[in-house]
Short mmCIF file of C-alpha atoms and ligand atoms in Angstrom, two decimals:
data_model
loop_
_atom_site.label_atom_id
_atom_site.label_comp_id
_atom_site.label_asym_id
_atom_site.label_seq_id
_atom_site.Cartn_x
_atom_site.Cartn_y
_atom_site.Cartn_z
CA MET A 82 -13.39 44.18 9.11
CA TYR A 83 -11.63 42.99 12.40
CA LEU A 84 -8.11 44.03 11.24
CA GLU A 85 -9.34 47.47 10.33
CA ARG A 86 -10.30 48.15 13.93
CA PHE A 87 -6.42 48.05 14.88
CA ARG A 88 -5.49 50.86 12.38
CA LEU A 89 -5.19 54.49 13.35
CA PRO A 90 -5.15 56.59 10.09
CA GLY A 91 -5.50 60.32 10.63
CA LYS A 92 -4.76 59.94 14.41
CA THR A 93 -2.42 61.96 16.40
CA ALA A 94 -0.57 60.19 19.26
CA ILE A 95 1.75 61.32 21.83
CA VAL A 96 4.18 58.79 23.76
CA THR A 97 5.97 60.11 26.85
CA GLY A 98 9.48 58.77 27.57
CA ALA A 99 9.48 57.68 23.87
CA ALA A 100 13.32 58.01 23.48
CA GLN A 101 14.21 54.51 24.08
CA GLY A 102 12.89 51.19 25.67
CA ILE A 103 9.04 50.30 25.71
CA GLY A 104 8.12 54.00 24.63
CA LEU A 105 9.96 54.02 21.59
CA ALA A 106 8.39 50.58 20.56
CA CYS A 107 4.86 52.00 21.58
CA ALA A 108 5.42 55.03 19.23
CA GLU A 109 6.67 52.70 16.52
CA ALA A 110 3.47 50.46 16.93
CA LEU A 111 1.11 53.49 16.76
CA ALA A 112 3.17 54.82 13.79
CA GLU A 113 3.03 51.46 11.91
CA ALA A 114 -0.83 51.55 12.40
CA GLY A 115 -1.08 54.98 10.81
CA ALA A 116 -0.95 57.57 13.50
CA LYS A 117 1.34 60.60 13.55
CA VAL A 118 3.34 60.15 16.52
CA VAL A 119 5.00 62.77 18.83
CA LEU A 120 8.07 61.30 20.72
CA ALA A 121 8.25 63.20 23.93
CA ASP A 122 11.04 62.77 26.41
CA ARG A 123 13.15 64.94 28.80
CA ASP A 124 16.39 63.64 27.04
CA ALA A 125 16.50 65.86 23.89
CA ALA A 126 19.33 64.13 22.05
CA ALA A 127 17.97 60.80 22.60
CA ALA A 128 14.46 61.90 21.51
CA LYS A 129 16.11 63.36 18.41
CA ASP A 130 17.62 60.01 17.58
CA ALA A 131 14.51 58.12 18.06
CA THR A 132 12.44 60.28 16.09
CA ALA A 133 15.05 60.18 13.28
CA GLN A 134 14.98 56.35 13.51
CA LEU A 135 11.03 56.24 13.15
CA SER A 136 11.21 58.94 10.12
CA SER A 137 13.76 57.01 8.45
CA LYS A 138 11.26 53.98 8.39
CA GLY A 139 8.78 56.25 6.57
CA TYR A 140 6.75 57.16 9.71
CA GLU A 141 5.15 60.46 10.61
CA ALA A 142 7.12 61.31 13.64
CA GLU A 143 8.21 64.37 15.46
CA MET A 144 9.86 65.09 18.79
CA ALA A 145 9.06 67.31 21.78
CA VAL A 146 11.17 67.91 24.86
CA MET A 147 9.00 67.35 27.81
CA ASP A 148 9.55 66.50 31.43
CA VAL A 149 6.49 65.01 32.85
CA THR A 150 7.22 66.34 36.19
CA ASP A 151 6.95 69.83 34.90
CA SER A 152 3.14 70.30 34.87
CA GLY A 153 3.44 73.62 33.11
CA ARG A 154 5.38 72.24 30.25
CA VAL A 155 2.85 69.46 30.02
CA ALA A 156 0.01 71.87 29.68
CA GLU A 157 1.80 74.03 27.21
CA LEU A 158 2.67 71.09 24.97
CA ALA A 159 -0.83 69.81 25.09
CA ASP A 160 -2.16 73.18 24.02
CA GLU A 161 0.42 73.64 21.39
CA LEU A 162 -0.20 70.22 19.80
CA VAL A 163 -4.07 70.69 19.81
CA SER A 164 -3.70 74.08 18.22
CA ARG A 165 -1.40 72.54 15.60
CA TYR A 166 -3.32 69.50 14.89
CA GLY A 167 -6.86 70.12 15.83
CA ARG A 168 -6.75 67.21 18.47
CA VAL A 169 -4.62 64.79 20.19
CA ASP A 170 -6.39 61.40 19.81
CA ILE A 171 -4.05 59.10 21.86
CA LEU A 172 -1.68 59.53 24.81
CA VAL A 173 0.60 56.83 26.24
CA ASN A 174 1.99 57.54 29.61
CA ASN A 175 5.21 55.64 29.59
CA ALA A 176 7.65 57.84 31.24
CA GLY A 177 8.76 56.13 34.36
CA ILE A 178 11.86 55.61 36.62
CA ALA A 179 12.64 52.67 38.98
CA ARG A 180 15.65 53.31 41.25
CA SER A 181 15.40 49.81 42.60
CA GLU A 182 17.25 48.15 45.28
CA THR A 183 16.87 50.38 48.34
CA PRO A 184 15.44 48.97 51.48
CA ALA A 185 12.35 51.13 52.61
CA GLU A 186 14.11 52.14 55.93
CA THR A 187 16.88 53.80 54.12
CA VAL A 188 14.89 55.48 51.38
CA THR A 189 15.55 59.24 51.49
CA ASP A 190 12.89 61.79 50.89
CA GLU A 191 14.48 62.79 47.69
CA HIS A 192 14.38 59.20 46.48
CA TRP A 193 10.76 58.63 47.35
CA LEU A 194 9.69 61.96 45.97
CA ASP A 195 11.50 61.58 42.77
CA VAL A 196 9.95 58.30 41.95
CA LEU A 197 6.52 59.31 42.82
CA ASP A 198 6.97 62.58 40.88
CA VAL A 199 7.85 61.14 37.65
CA ASN A 200 5.65 57.82 37.73
CA LEU A 201 2.55 59.11 39.42
CA ASN A 202 2.52 62.91 39.36
CA GLY A 203 4.02 63.07 35.78
CA THR A 204 1.12 60.51 34.49
CA PHE A 205 -1.51 62.51 36.34
CA TRP A 206 -0.22 65.91 34.78
CA CYS A 207 -0.33 64.45 31.18
CA CYS A 208 -3.73 62.86 31.92
CA ARG A 209 -5.09 66.21 33.01
CA ALA A 210 -3.56 68.47 30.38
CA PHE A 211 -4.49 66.07 27.39
CA GLY A 212 -7.46 64.70 28.98
CA LYS A 213 -9.15 68.11 29.07
CA HIS A 214 -8.79 68.45 25.23
CA MET A 215 -10.02 65.11 24.65
CA LEU A 216 -13.12 65.67 26.88
CA ALA A 217 -13.65 68.76 24.95
CA ALA A 218 -13.57 66.78 21.60
CA LYS A 219 -15.57 64.09 23.21
CA ALA A 220 -13.04 61.52 22.07
CA GLY A 221 -9.74 60.24 23.07
CA ASN A 222 -7.93 57.38 24.22
CA ILE A 223 -5.26 57.13 27.21
CA VAL A 224 -2.97 54.29 27.98
CA ASN A 225 -1.00 54.29 31.21
CA ILE A 226 2.26 52.04 31.67
CA GLY A 227 1.69 50.59 34.97
CA SER A 228 3.61 47.47 36.22
CA MET A 229 2.87 44.03 37.71
CA SER A 230 4.68 45.75 40.59
CA GLY A 231 1.30 47.25 41.12
CA PHE A 232 -0.17 43.92 42.05
CA ILE A 233 2.68 42.06 43.61
CA VAL A 234 5.79 42.78 45.50
CA ASN A 235 8.87 41.91 43.57
CA LYS A 236 11.73 39.87 44.90
CA PRO A 237 14.69 39.92 45.78
CA GLN A 238 14.97 43.77 45.02
CA GLU A 239 13.49 46.21 47.49
CA GLN A 240 11.51 49.00 45.65
CA CYS A 241 8.58 49.77 48.02
CA TYR A 242 8.40 53.52 46.40
CA TYR A 243 8.11 51.97 42.79
CA ASN A 244 5.63 49.43 43.68
CA ALA A 245 3.42 52.03 45.47
CA SER A 246 3.71 54.39 42.61
CA LYS A 247 2.53 51.71 40.01
CA ALA A 248 -0.42 50.68 42.31
CA ALA A 249 -1.23 54.27 42.28
CA VAL A 250 -1.05 54.61 38.64
CA HIS A 251 -3.47 51.59 38.31
CA HIS A 252 -6.08 53.05 40.48
CA LEU A 253 -5.78 56.51 38.84
CA THR A 254 -6.38 54.72 35.61
CA LYS A 255 -9.71 53.28 37.15
CA SER A 256 -10.69 56.70 38.63
CA LEU A 257 -10.31 58.58 35.41
CA ALA A 258 -12.04 55.67 33.46
CA ALA A 259 -14.92 56.00 35.80
CA GLU A 260 -15.20 59.89 35.59
CA TRP A 261 -14.71 60.25 31.73
CA GLY A 262 -16.34 56.93 30.44
CA SER A 263 -19.54 58.68 29.56
CA ARG A 264 -17.67 61.57 27.90
CA GLY A 265 -15.88 59.72 25.09
CA VAL A 266 -12.44 59.29 26.71
CA ARG A 267 -11.21 55.79 27.52
CA VAL A 268 -8.44 55.16 30.02
CA ASN A 269 -6.64 51.82 30.44
CA ALA A 270 -3.34 50.48 31.72
CA VAL A 271 -0.79 47.93 30.82
CA ALA A 272 1.10 46.28 33.60
CA PRO A 273 4.21 44.59 32.22
CA THR A 274 6.50 41.95 33.75
CA TYR A 275 10.35 42.46 33.56
CA ILE A 276 11.10 43.72 29.95
CA GLU A 277 14.60 43.72 28.40
CA THR A 278 15.31 47.42 28.21
CA PRO A 279 18.06 49.80 29.45
CA LEU A 280 16.06 50.12 32.72
CA ASN A 281 16.95 46.64 33.88
CA ALA A 282 19.97 45.66 31.82
CA PHE A 283 21.94 45.52 35.02
CA VAL A 284 20.29 42.33 35.82
CA LYS A 285 21.99 39.79 33.56
CA THR A 286 25.14 40.49 35.69
CA ASN A 287 23.41 39.58 38.91
CA PRO A 288 22.67 35.86 38.69
CA ARG A 289 20.92 35.92 42.10
CA MET A 290 18.35 38.45 40.80
CA TYR A 291 18.12 36.99 37.26
CA ASP A 292 17.40 33.51 38.56
CA ALA A 293 14.72 34.85 40.91
CA TRP A 294 13.00 36.69 38.18
CA ILE A 295 13.19 34.05 35.35
CA GLY A 296 12.46 31.32 38.08
CA GLY A 297 9.35 33.25 39.19
CA THR A 298 7.88 33.28 35.49
CA PRO A 299 5.81 30.43 34.34
CA MET A 300 6.96 31.25 30.86
CA GLY A 301 10.61 31.24 32.00
CA ARG A 302 11.80 34.55 30.36
CA MET A 303 11.63 38.32 30.16
CA GLY A 304 9.34 40.14 27.93
CA LYS A 305 10.35 42.07 24.77
CA ILE A 306 9.27 45.75 24.15
CA GLU A 307 7.19 44.54 21.17
CA GLU A 308 5.36 42.52 23.33
CA ILE A 309 4.24 45.50 25.49
CA ALA A 310 3.85 47.93 22.41
CA SER A 311 1.26 45.57 20.68
CA VAL A 312 -1.00 45.46 23.72
CA VAL A 313 -0.80 49.19 23.94
CA LEU A 314 -1.63 49.36 20.29
CA PHE A 315 -4.77 47.24 20.91
CA LEU A 316 -5.89 49.37 23.73
CA ALA A 317 -5.35 52.49 21.85
CA SER A 318 -7.34 51.23 18.85
CA ASP A 319 -11.08 50.70 18.23
CA ALA A 320 -10.27 46.99 18.68
CA ALA A 321 -10.68 47.73 22.38
CA SER A 322 -13.55 50.10 22.11
CA LEU A 323 -15.65 48.55 25.03
CA MET A 324 -12.46 48.70 27.24
CA THR A 325 -11.91 51.21 30.04
CA GLY A 326 -10.55 51.13 33.45
CA SER A 327 -8.78 47.85 32.61
CA ILE A 328 -5.44 47.05 33.79
CA VAL A 329 -4.08 44.45 31.53
CA LEU A 330 -1.37 42.31 32.86
CA VAL A 331 1.50 41.32 30.37
CA ASP A 332 3.52 39.16 32.65
CA GLY A 333 4.32 35.81 31.19
CA GLY A 334 2.44 34.42 34.07
CA TYR A 335 4.33 35.95 36.83
CA THR A 336 1.58 36.87 38.94
CA CYS A 337 0.04 33.36 38.69
CA TRP A 338 2.55 32.09 41.46
P1 NAD B 602 13.81 53.36 30.04
O1 NAD B 602 14.73 53.78 31.07
O2 NAD B 602 14.35 52.24 29.09
O3 NAD B 602 13.05 54.59 29.28
C1 NAD B 602 12.68 55.46 30.05
C2 NAD B 602 12.47 56.81 29.10
O4 NAD B 602 11.74 57.85 29.90
C3 NAD B 602 13.75 57.40 28.68
O5 NAD B 602 13.78 57.77 27.35
C4 NAD B 602 13.77 58.55 29.67
O6 NAD B 602 14.57 59.73 29.33
C5 NAD B 602 12.42 58.98 29.73
N1 NAD B 602 12.12 59.55 31.03
C6 NAD B 602 12.35 59.39 32.27
N2 NAD B 602 11.86 60.21 33.19
C7 NAD B 602 11.14 61.29 32.53
C8 NAD B 602 10.56 62.39 32.68
N3 NAD B 602 10.46 62.86 33.97
N4 NAD B 602 9.85 62.99 31.52
C9 NAD B 602 9.98 62.71 30.40
N5 NAD B 602 10.77 61.50 30.11
C10 NAD B 602 11.28 60.80 31.02
O7 NAD B 602 12.42 52.56 30.57
P2 NAD B 602 11.43 51.29 30.19
O8 NAD B 602 12.11 50.19 30.72
O9 NAD B 602 11.15 51.53 28.80
O10 NAD B 602 10.16 51.82 31.02
C11 NAD B 602 9.16 52.52 30.36
C12 NAD B 602 8.04 52.32 31.27
O11 NAD B 602 7.66 50.84 31.54
C13 NAD B 602 8.11 52.82 32.93
O12 NAD B 602 7.09 53.45 33.12
C14 NAD B 602 8.36 51.59 33.48
O13 NAD B 602 7.99 51.84 34.86
C15 NAD B 602 7.53 50.66 33.02
N6 NAD B 602 7.87 49.36 33.22
C16 NAD B 602 9.09 48.81 32.73
C17 NAD B 602 9.44 47.56 32.93
C18 NAD B 602 10.72 46.89 32.55
O14 NAD B 602 10.90 45.82 33.11
N7 NAD B 602 11.60 47.62 31.67
C19 NAD B 602 8.67 46.71 33.67
C20 NAD B 602 7.27 47.08 34.09
C21 NAD B 602 6.93 48.41 33.63
#
């Protein structure tokens, strides 16, 4: 009875930024649980490869080219998927950029706006476009990928724009959960620690940063993409049916210190 609650047969899910890293792992986790998964990314070639990778494992996967900062395209894809499949049950807002290591006083307008545009605006455009259809269906499930950077200030790298964007994603999550809670749509977020992905592959060649990251983590290691995807699967499934507005830290204990 309990394991059944994690399964997603007959569900349709979309994951943004799914061409690699955490997004691809989330897509695979949802597909393994039985969902048909749409891998959306602004990088068409990478999305094609990622989708082929999941299809070759026997999962129902398709790609969509979508830049989350393009609200018109986001709305168009939401309408298109709902008209094709009847509804979209699960949305994972994963697309995000960091552009770390820029001190606040040197951040350009372009840099600030770019990070906020992808991480915050993009998340909202997707919540609004897919959420509208979920509200009409009186059912749906949204998982936003936030960050522990929405709770703490990372060190030693400066990244005020990223930290602010993720704190905003967390509060957006709670705001939407409150608005939509009585209308069948759950909205939660996962706040990861440092995860081994292309986004921060550079850190292994930077001992000062790597030591600060690992030394600041009670579990003494970075996370793996599967360790985020399995929590996303939990939140997207009926196993988390009483959860909405939760920001689930998955941080190896980093925020304890
Ligand atoms: P990644 O760079 O490995 O992959 C990001 C994917 O998003 C890429 O496929 C990229 O093409 C896509 N993307 C970027 N901008 C896009 C846009 N405007 N529209 C559509 N697609 C876009 O990143 P990752 O490390 O897997 O991170 C995924 C998410 O997890 C991000 O939101 C990130 O902030 C968050 N996160 C990551 C870490 C970490 O340590 N890696 C930690 C905490 C939170």
